[in-house]
Amino acid sequence: MADDDRRTDGREGRDVEVPLRLYKTVTVFSTLIAVFAVVFGFLLLDAAALGTGLLRQLARSILGALSLSPSDSLLSALFAVAGLLSIALGAAVYVLGTRFKAAEMSAGDD
Amino acid sequence: MSLKEKDEHDHLGWMEEKQLSPIEKGYLFTLIWLDKRFRVVDYLELLETMYYRVNLQMPKSHTEQYNLDNKFWYWYPLYALGSFSTLAYVVAALSGALLGFYYTPSAAAAETGTVAYSQIAMIMQDLQFGFMLRSIHRWSAQVMTAAVFLHMLRVYFTGAYKEPRELNWLLGIVLISLTMGFGYTGYLLPWDQLAYWAGQIGVEMALSIPVIGEWVAQLVFGGFSLGAPTLQRMYILHVFLLPFVVTSLIAIHIAIVWMQGIAEPH
Ligand code: HEM
């Protein structure tokens, strides 16, 4: 990475200067995606913990249509892993978004 | 105003000349792709423009005229507390209406404890989203109490209770009392140990009032000791009487603010 992409304020991490319009795109969509991914992740965790949830019934009926019937504990484990992944994805999308700064922002940085 | 694309920037061309890692490239590419299709940013910018245009039409406030913003700006978020109280009230009303589908105000014996208590247990343990529903109701109730109290402090410390707003201050005192009434009557509804002994305290407080104490205890608690009539009265107060009265008073309270205009700092 080019040197001018390093932060000047001594904090770790990379700063990328982008046009203002692109900065807005990044902020709006990364936040939206992060929110949805994290909430969805918690729904999946809920489905993992709760034997009777709607999401779980849905997954069961879809798998049933493919003539699969996994055990309850396998299903729970899958839901838990998927939930954690979704939350991690949301966090990653958000964190990645924070490195993009509009021109006016990275100059002073507070 | 139209949503015609301005096309002022060539995003992809820009990306080529900048040194970006493959992840960053993919990231930006995906978000730009989404933005081109859903155009949320364009709509937000439109709202922003409209906000400023409407704002320019407004007459200058006292605060702007005498340039008080620089001294006063940190109070402004606290002006939202009245609306925040209203919002919490609406959330409590909606979640409460849903809880009403499942709760029974009966002190009759059930398999474990009373019917009222076992219904609460059913909501918490068996009902889909029941735990969440009751939590939303309790949290919104407590948030409302806190918000109303902080709103009162904001009104006091900005001097907004002064002439000609004395009536709204008095109405506010009635409202905060009724808000606490909501809290108390609701607290008794589960009819568990906490509820029962809180009720006992209530009866004794009523009885301690000189001259009219026994009458008040009869009226509010349905007797001198707790029982089925107590629970039934608390229920009717909580889901019938208070909602009507508080909703009307909030409407009047806000109507008065609307007519008098918000108090400006001096
Ligand atoms: C259920 C409880 C209450 C609700 C929903 C409520 C709602 C509101 C709202 C939406 C406003 C507009 C301004 C703002 O939000 O700050 C307002 C203003 C006002 N409130 Fe309340 N309020 C409540 C309780 C109280 C209490 C406890 C008091 C004081 C004892 C009070 C006194 C006033 C006064 C004097 C104003 C006019 C302030 C001004 O013009 O700047 N209110 N109220």
Coordinates of C-alpha atoms and ligand atoms in Angstrom, one line a residue:
Chain A
M1 CA 0.0 0.0 0.0
A2 CA 1.2 3.5 -0.8
D3 CA 2.5 5.5 2.1
D4 CA 0.0 8.3 1.7
D5 CA -2.7 5.8 2.7
R6 CA -1.3 5.5 6.3
R7 CA -3.1 7.4 9.0
T8 CA -1.3 10.5 10.1
D9 CA -2.9 10.6 13.6
G10 CA -0.8 7.7 14.9
R11 CA -3.7 5.2 15.1
E12 CA -3.4 1.8 13.6
G13 CA -5.2 1.0 10.3
R14 CA -5.5 2.1 6.8
D15 CA -7.4 5.2 5.5
V16 CA -8.6 5.4 2.0
E17 CA -9.7 8.7 0.7
V18 CA -12.8 8.5 -1.5
P19 CA -15.1 11.1 -3.2
L20 CA -17.9 12.4 -1.0
R21 CA -20.6 10.7 -3.0
L22 CA -18.9 7.3 -2.7
Y23 CA -18.4 7.9 1.0
K24 CA -22.1 8.3 1.4
T25 CA -22.7 5.1 -0.5
V26 CA -20.3 3.3 1.7
T27 CA -21.7 4.7 5.0
V28 CA -25.4 4.1 4.1
F29 CA -25.0 0.6 2.6
S30 CA -22.4 -0.8 5.0
T31 CA -24.5 0.3 7.9
L32 CA -27.7 -1.2 6.4
I33 CA -25.9 -4.5 5.6
A34 CA -24.3 -4.7 9.0
V35 CA -27.6 -4.1 10.8
F36 CA -29.5 -6.7 8.8
A37 CA -26.7 -9.2 9.1
V38 CA -26.4 -8.8 12.9
V39 CA -30.1 -8.9 13.5
F40 CA -30.5 -11.9 11.2
G41 CA -27.6 -13.6 13.0
F42 CA -29.4 -13.2 16.3
L43 CA -32.6 -14.6 14.8
L44 CA -30.5 -17.7 13.7
L45 CA -29.0 -18.0 17.2
D46 CA -32.6 -17.8 18.6
A47 CA -33.6 -20.6 16.1
A48 CA -30.7 -22.6 17.4
A49 CA -31.8 -22.3 21.0
L50 CA -35.5 -22.5 20.6
G51 CA -36.8 -25.9 19.5
T52 CA -40.0 -24.5 18.1
G53 CA -39.1 -21.3 16.2
L54 CA -40.6 -20.3 12.9
L55 CA -37.2 -20.2 11.2
R56 CA -36.5 -23.7 12.4
Q57 CA -39.8 -25.0 11.1
L58 CA -39.1 -23.3 7.8
A59 CA -35.7 -24.9 7.5
R60 CA -37.2 -28.2 8.4
S61 CA -39.9 -28.1 5.8
I62 CA -37.4 -27.0 3.1
L63 CA -35.0 -29.8 4.1
G64 CA -38.0 -32.1 4.2
A65 CA -38.9 -31.2 0.6
L66 CA -35.4 -32.4 -0.3
S67 CA -36.2 -35.5 1.8
L68 CA -33.6 -34.7 4.4
S69 CA -34.3 -34.9 8.1
P70 CA -31.3 -33.9 10.2
S71 CA -31.4 -34.5 14.0
D72 CA -32.4 -31.7 16.3
S73 CA -28.9 -31.2 17.7
L74 CA -27.3 -31.1 14.2
L75 CA -29.8 -28.5 13.2
S76 CA -29.1 -26.5 16.3
A77 CA -25.4 -26.6 15.7
L78 CA -25.9 -25.5 12.1
F79 CA -28.1 -22.6 13.1
A80 CA -25.6 -21.5 15.8
V81 CA -22.7 -21.5 13.4
A82 CA -24.7 -19.7 10.7
G83 CA -25.8 -17.1 13.3
L84 CA -22.3 -16.4 14.5
L85 CA -21.1 -16.2 10.9
S86 CA -23.8 -13.7 10.1
I87 CA -22.9 -11.6 13.1
A88 CA -19.2 -11.7 12.2
L89 CA -20.0 -10.8 8.6
G90 CA -22.0 -7.8 9.7
A91 CA -19.2 -6.6 12.0
A92 CA -16.7 -7.1 9.2
V93 CA -18.7 -5.2 6.6
Y94 CA -19.1 -2.3 9.1
V95 CA -15.4 -2.3 10.1
L96 CA -14.2 -2.4 6.5
G97 CA -16.5 0.5 5.8
T98 CA -14.8 2.7 8.4
R99 CA -11.5 2.9 6.5
F100 CA -13.1 4.9 3.7
K101 CA -13.1 8.7 4.4
A102 CA -14.3 11.6 2.3
A103 CA -11.5 14.0 1.3
E104 CA -12.5 16.7 3.8
M105 CA -12.5 14.2 6.7
S106 CA -9.1 12.5 6.5
A107 CA -7.2 15.8 6.2
G108 CA -7.8 16.9 9.7
D109 CA -9.3 13.8 11.3
D110 CA -10.6 15.7 14.3
Chain B
M1 CA -36.5 18.1 -7.7
S2 CA -36.1 15.0 -9.7
L3 CA -34.3 11.8 -9.2
K4 CA -32.5 12.0 -12.5
E5 CA -29.0 10.7 -12.0
K6 CA -26.4 13.4 -11.9
D7 CA -23.7 11.2 -13.2
E8 CA -21.1 13.6 -11.9
H9 CA -18.6 10.9 -10.9
D10 CA -17.0 8.0 -12.7
H11 CA -16.7 5.6 -9.7
L12 CA -15.2 2.7 -11.6
G13 CA -12.6 4.8 -13.4
W14 CA -11.6 6.3 -10.1
M15 CA -11.2 2.9 -8.6
E16 CA -8.7 2.0 -11.4
E17 CA -6.3 4.8 -10.6
K18 CA -6.4 4.3 -6.8
Q19 CA -4.3 1.6 -5.2
L20 CA -6.8 -0.8 -3.5
S21 CA -6.5 -4.3 -2.3
P22 CA -8.8 -6.9 -4.0
I23 CA -11.0 -7.0 -0.9
E24 CA -11.5 -3.2 -0.9
K25 CA -12.2 -3.3 -4.6
G26 CA -14.7 -6.0 -4.3
Y27 CA -16.3 -4.2 -1.3
L28 CA -16.6 -0.9 -3.1
F29 CA -17.8 -2.6 -6.2
T30 CA -20.6 -4.4 -4.4
L31 CA -21.8 -1.3 -2.5
I32 CA -21.8 0.8 -5.7
W33 CA -23.6 -2.0 -7.5
L34 CA -26.3 -2.0 -4.7
D35 CA -26.4 1.8 -4.7
K36 CA -27.1 2.0 -8.5
R37 CA -30.0 -0.4 -8.0
F38 CA -31.6 0.7 -4.7
R39 CA -30.5 4.4 -4.8
V40 CA -31.1 4.9 -1.1
V41 CA -28.4 7.6 -1.0
D42 CA -30.3 9.6 -3.7
Y43 CA -33.5 9.5 -1.7
L44 CA -31.7 10.5 1.5
E45 CA -30.1 13.4 -0.3
L46 CA -33.5 14.4 -1.6
L47 CA -34.8 14.4 2.0
E48 CA -31.9 16.5 3.1
T49 CA -32.6 19.1 0.4
M50 CA -36.2 19.2 1.3
Y51 CA -35.4 19.6 5.0
Y52 CA -33.2 22.7 4.3
R53 CA -35.7 24.2 1.9
V54 CA -38.5 23.9 4.4
N55 CA -36.3 25.3 7.1
L56 CA -35.5 28.4 5.0
Q57 CA -39.3 29.1 4.9
M58 CA -39.6 29.3 8.6
P59 CA -39.7 32.6 10.4
K60 CA -36.6 33.3 12.5
S61 CA -36.9 32.2 16.0
H62 CA -36.0 34.3 19.0
T63 CA -33.0 32.0 19.4
E64 CA -31.7 32.7 15.9
Q65 CA -32.5 36.4 16.0
Y66 CA -30.4 37.0 19.1
N67 CA -27.9 34.4 18.3
L68 CA -28.4 32.3 21.4
D69 CA -27.7 29.0 19.8
N70 CA -24.0 29.1 20.8
K71 CA -25.0 29.3 24.5
F72 CA -28.0 27.0 24.3
W73 CA -27.4 24.3 21.8
Y74 CA -26.6 21.5 24.3
W75 CA -30.1 21.7 25.7
Y76 CA -31.7 20.9 22.3
P77 CA -31.5 17.1 22.5
L78 CA -33.4 17.3 25.8
Y79 CA -36.3 18.9 24.0
A80 CA -36.9 15.5 22.5
L81 CA -37.8 14.0 25.9
G82 CA -41.5 14.9 25.7
S83 CA -41.8 13.2 22.3
F84 CA -39.7 10.3 23.6
S85 CA -42.2 9.9 26.5
T86 CA -45.0 9.8 24.0
L87 CA -43.2 7.2 21.9
A88 CA -42.5 5.0 25.0
Y89 CA -46.2 5.3 25.9
V90 CA -47.3 4.2 22.4
V91 CA -45.0 1.2 22.6
A92 CA -46.3 0.3 26.0
A93 CA -49.9 0.6 24.8
L94 CA -49.3 -1.6 21.8
S95 CA -47.4 -4.3 23.6
G96 CA -49.9 -4.1 26.5
A97 CA -52.8 -4.7 24.2
L98 CA -51.1 -7.8 22.9
L99 CA -50.3 -9.0 26.5
G100 CA -54.0 -8.5 27.2
F101 CA -54.8 -11.3 24.8
Y102 CA -53.1 -13.8 27.1
Y103 CA -53.4 -12.4 30.7
T104 CA -56.2 -13.1 33.0
P105 CA -56.7 -11.0 36.2
S106 CA -57.8 -13.8 38.3
A107 CA -56.6 -14.5 41.9
A108 CA -58.3 -18.0 41.8
A109 CA -56.1 -20.9 42.6
A110 CA -54.4 -22.6 39.7
E111 CA -52.1 -25.7 39.6
T112 CA -49.2 -23.5 40.7
G113 CA -50.2 -20.3 42.5
T114 CA -53.0 -18.2 41.0
V115 CA -54.5 -18.1 37.5
A116 CA -52.9 -14.6 37.0
Y117 CA -49.5 -15.8 37.9
S118 CA -49.7 -19.0 35.8
Q119 CA -50.8 -16.9 32.8
I120 CA -47.6 -14.8 33.2
A121 CA -45.6 -18.0 33.4
M122 CA -47.3 -19.2 30.3
I123 CA -46.5 -16.0 28.4
M124 CA -42.8 -16.2 29.5
Q125 CA -42.3 -19.9 28.9
D126 CA -44.7 -21.2 26.3
L127 CA -45.9 -18.3 24.2
Q128 CA -44.0 -17.6 21.0
F129 CA -42.3 -14.2 21.4
G130 CA -44.0 -14.0 24.8
F131 CA -40.8 -13.4 26.7
M132 CA -40.0 -10.6 24.2
L133 CA -43.5 -9.1 24.4
R134 CA -43.5 -8.9 28.2
S135 CA -39.9 -7.5 28.1
I136 CA -40.9 -4.8 25.6
H137 CA -43.8 -3.9 27.8
R138 CA -41.8 -3.6 31.0
W139 CA -38.9 -1.8 29.4
S140 CA -41.1 0.7 27.6
A141 CA -42.9 1.4 30.9
Q142 CA -39.7 2.0 32.7
V143 CA -38.2 4.1 29.9
M144 CA -41.4 6.2 29.9
T145 CA -41.2 6.9 33.6
A146 CA -37.5 7.9 33.2
A147 CA -38.2 10.0 30.1
V148 CA -41.1 11.8 31.7
F149 CA -39.0 12.7 34.8
L150 CA -36.1 13.9 32.7
H151 CA -38.6 15.9 30.5
M152 CA -39.8 17.5 33.7
L153 CA -36.3 18.5 34.6
R154 CA -35.7 19.9 31.1
V155 CA -38.8 22.0 31.5
Y156 CA -37.8 23.2 34.9
F157 CA -34.2 24.1 34.1
T158 CA -35.0 25.9 30.8
G159 CA -37.7 27.8 32.7
A160 CA -40.3 26.6 30.2
Y161 CA -42.9 26.3 33.0
K162 CA -43.2 30.1 33.4
E163 CA -46.1 32.3 32.3
P164 CA -48.1 31.6 30.1
R165 CA -47.3 27.8 30.5
E166 CA -48.4 27.3 34.1
L167 CA -51.4 25.2 33.1
N168 CA -49.2 22.8 31.1
W169 CA -46.8 22.4 34.1
L170 CA -49.8 21.5 36.3
L171 CA -51.1 19.1 33.7
G172 CA -47.6 17.6 33.6
I173 CA -47.7 17.0 37.3
V174 CA -50.9 15.1 36.9
L175 CA -49.4 13.2 34.0
I176 CA -46.3 12.1 35.9
S177 CA -48.5 11.0 38.8
L178 CA -50.7 9.0 36.5
T179 CA -47.6 7.5 34.8
M180 CA -46.5 6.2 38.2
G181 CA -50.0 5.0 38.7
F182 CA -49.6 3.0 35.6
G183 CA -46.4 1.6 37.0
Y184 CA -47.9 0.6 40.3
T185 CA -51.1 -1.0 39.0
G186 CA -49.1 -2.9 36.4
Y187 CA -46.6 -4.1 39.0
L188 CA -49.4 -5.8 40.9
L189 CA -50.8 -7.7 37.9
P190 CA -48.5 -10.7 37.9
W191 CA -49.7 -11.4 41.5
D192 CA -46.4 -12.8 42.6
Q193 CA -44.6 -12.2 45.9
L194 CA -43.3 -8.8 44.7
A195 CA -46.8 -7.7 43.6
Y196 CA -48.5 -9.0 46.7
W197 CA -46.3 -7.2 49.2
A198 CA -46.2 -4.0 47.1
G199 CA -50.0 -4.2 47.3
Q200 CA -49.8 -4.7 51.0
I201 CA -47.8 -1.5 51.3
G202 CA -50.3 0.3 49.1
V203 CA -53.3 -0.7 51.3
E204 CA -51.4 0.3 54.5
M205 CA -50.5 3.7 52.9
A206 CA -54.1 4.2 52.0
L207 CA -55.2 3.3 55.5
S208 CA -52.8 5.7 57.0
I209 CA -54.5 8.7 55.4
P210 CA -56.4 10.6 58.1
V211 CA -60.3 10.6 58.0
I212 CA -60.8 9.2 54.5
G213 CA -58.2 6.4 54.7
E214 CA -60.6 3.5 55.0
W215 CA -62.8 4.8 52.3
V216 CA -59.7 5.2 49.9
A217 CA -58.5 1.6 50.7
Q218 CA -62.0 0.3 49.9
L219 CA -62.2 2.3 46.7
V220 CA -58.8 1.6 45.3
F221 CA -58.0 -1.9 46.7
G222 CA -61.4 -3.3 47.2
G223 CA -60.9 -4.0 50.9
F224 CA -58.5 -3.7 53.8
S225 CA -56.6 -6.8 52.9
L226 CA -55.5 -8.0 49.5
G227 CA -57.7 -10.4 47.5
A228 CA -59.4 -11.0 44.3
P229 CA -61.1 -7.6 44.3
T230 CA -57.7 -5.9 44.6
L231 CA -56.3 -7.6 41.5
Q232 CA -59.5 -6.9 39.6
R233 CA -59.4 -3.2 40.4
M234 CA -55.7 -2.9 39.6
Y235 CA -56.5 -4.6 36.2
I236 CA -59.3 -2.2 35.4
L237 CA -57.3 0.8 36.4
H238 CA -54.3 -0.4 34.4
V239 CA -56.1 -1.4 31.1
F240 CA -59.2 0.8 31.1
L241 CA -59.3 3.9 33.3
L242 CA -55.7 5.1 33.1
P243 CA -55.3 4.5 29.3
F244 CA -58.3 6.7 28.6
V245 CA -57.4 9.4 31.0
V246 CA -53.6 9.5 30.2
T247 CA -54.2 9.4 26.4
S248 CA -56.6 12.3 26.6
L249 CA -54.3 14.3 28.9
I250 CA -51.2 13.7 26.7
A251 CA -53.3 14.9 23.7
I252 CA -54.3 18.1 25.6
H253 CA -50.8 18.6 26.9
I254 CA -49.3 18.4 23.4
A255 CA -52.2 20.5 21.9
I256 CA -51.3 23.3 24.4
V257 CA -47.6 23.2 23.4
W258 CA -48.8 23.4 19.8
M259 CA -51.0 26.4 20.4
Q260 CA -48.6 28.2 22.7
G261 CA -45.5 27.3 20.7
I262 CA -42.4 25.9 22.3
A263 CA -40.8 28.2 25.0
E264 CA -37.7 29.9 23.8
P265 CA -34.7 30.4 25.9
H266 CA -33.9 33.8 27.3
Ligands
HEM1 C1 -46.9 11.5 30.1 C2 -46.0 12.4 30.3 C3 -45.7 13.6 29.4 C4 -45.7 13.7 28.0 C5 -46.1 12.5 27.0 C6 -45.3 15.0 27.7 C7 -45.1 15.4 26.3 C8 -44.7 16.7 26.0 C9 -44.2 17.1 24.7 C10 -44.2 16.3 23.5 C11 -43.9 18.4 24.8 C12 -43.3 19.3 23.7 C13 -41.9 19.8 24.1 C14 -40.9 18.8 24.5 O1 -41.0 17.6 24.0 O2 -40.0 19.1 25.3 C15 -44.1 18.9 26.2 C16 -43.9 20.2 26.7 C17 -44.1 20.6 28.0 N1 -44.3 19.7 29.1 FE1 -44.7 17.7 28.9 N2 -45.0 15.7 28.8 C18 -45.3 14.9 29.9 C19 -45.1 15.2 31.2 C20 -44.8 16.5 31.7 C21 -44.5 16.8 33.1 C22 -44.3 15.7 34.2 C23 -44.3 18.1 33.1 C24 -44.0 19.0 34.3 C25 -44.4 18.8 35.5 C26 -44.5 18.7 31.8 C27 -44.5 20.0 31.5 C28 -44.4 20.5 30.2 C29 -44.3 21.9 29.8 C30 -44.4 23.1 30.8 C31 -44.2 21.9 28.5 C32 -44.0 23.2 27.6 C33 -42.5 23.4 27.4 C34 -42.1 24.4 26.4 O3 -43.0 25.0 25.8 O4 -40.9 24.5 26.2 N3 -44.8 17.6 31.0 N4 -44.6 17.8 26.9

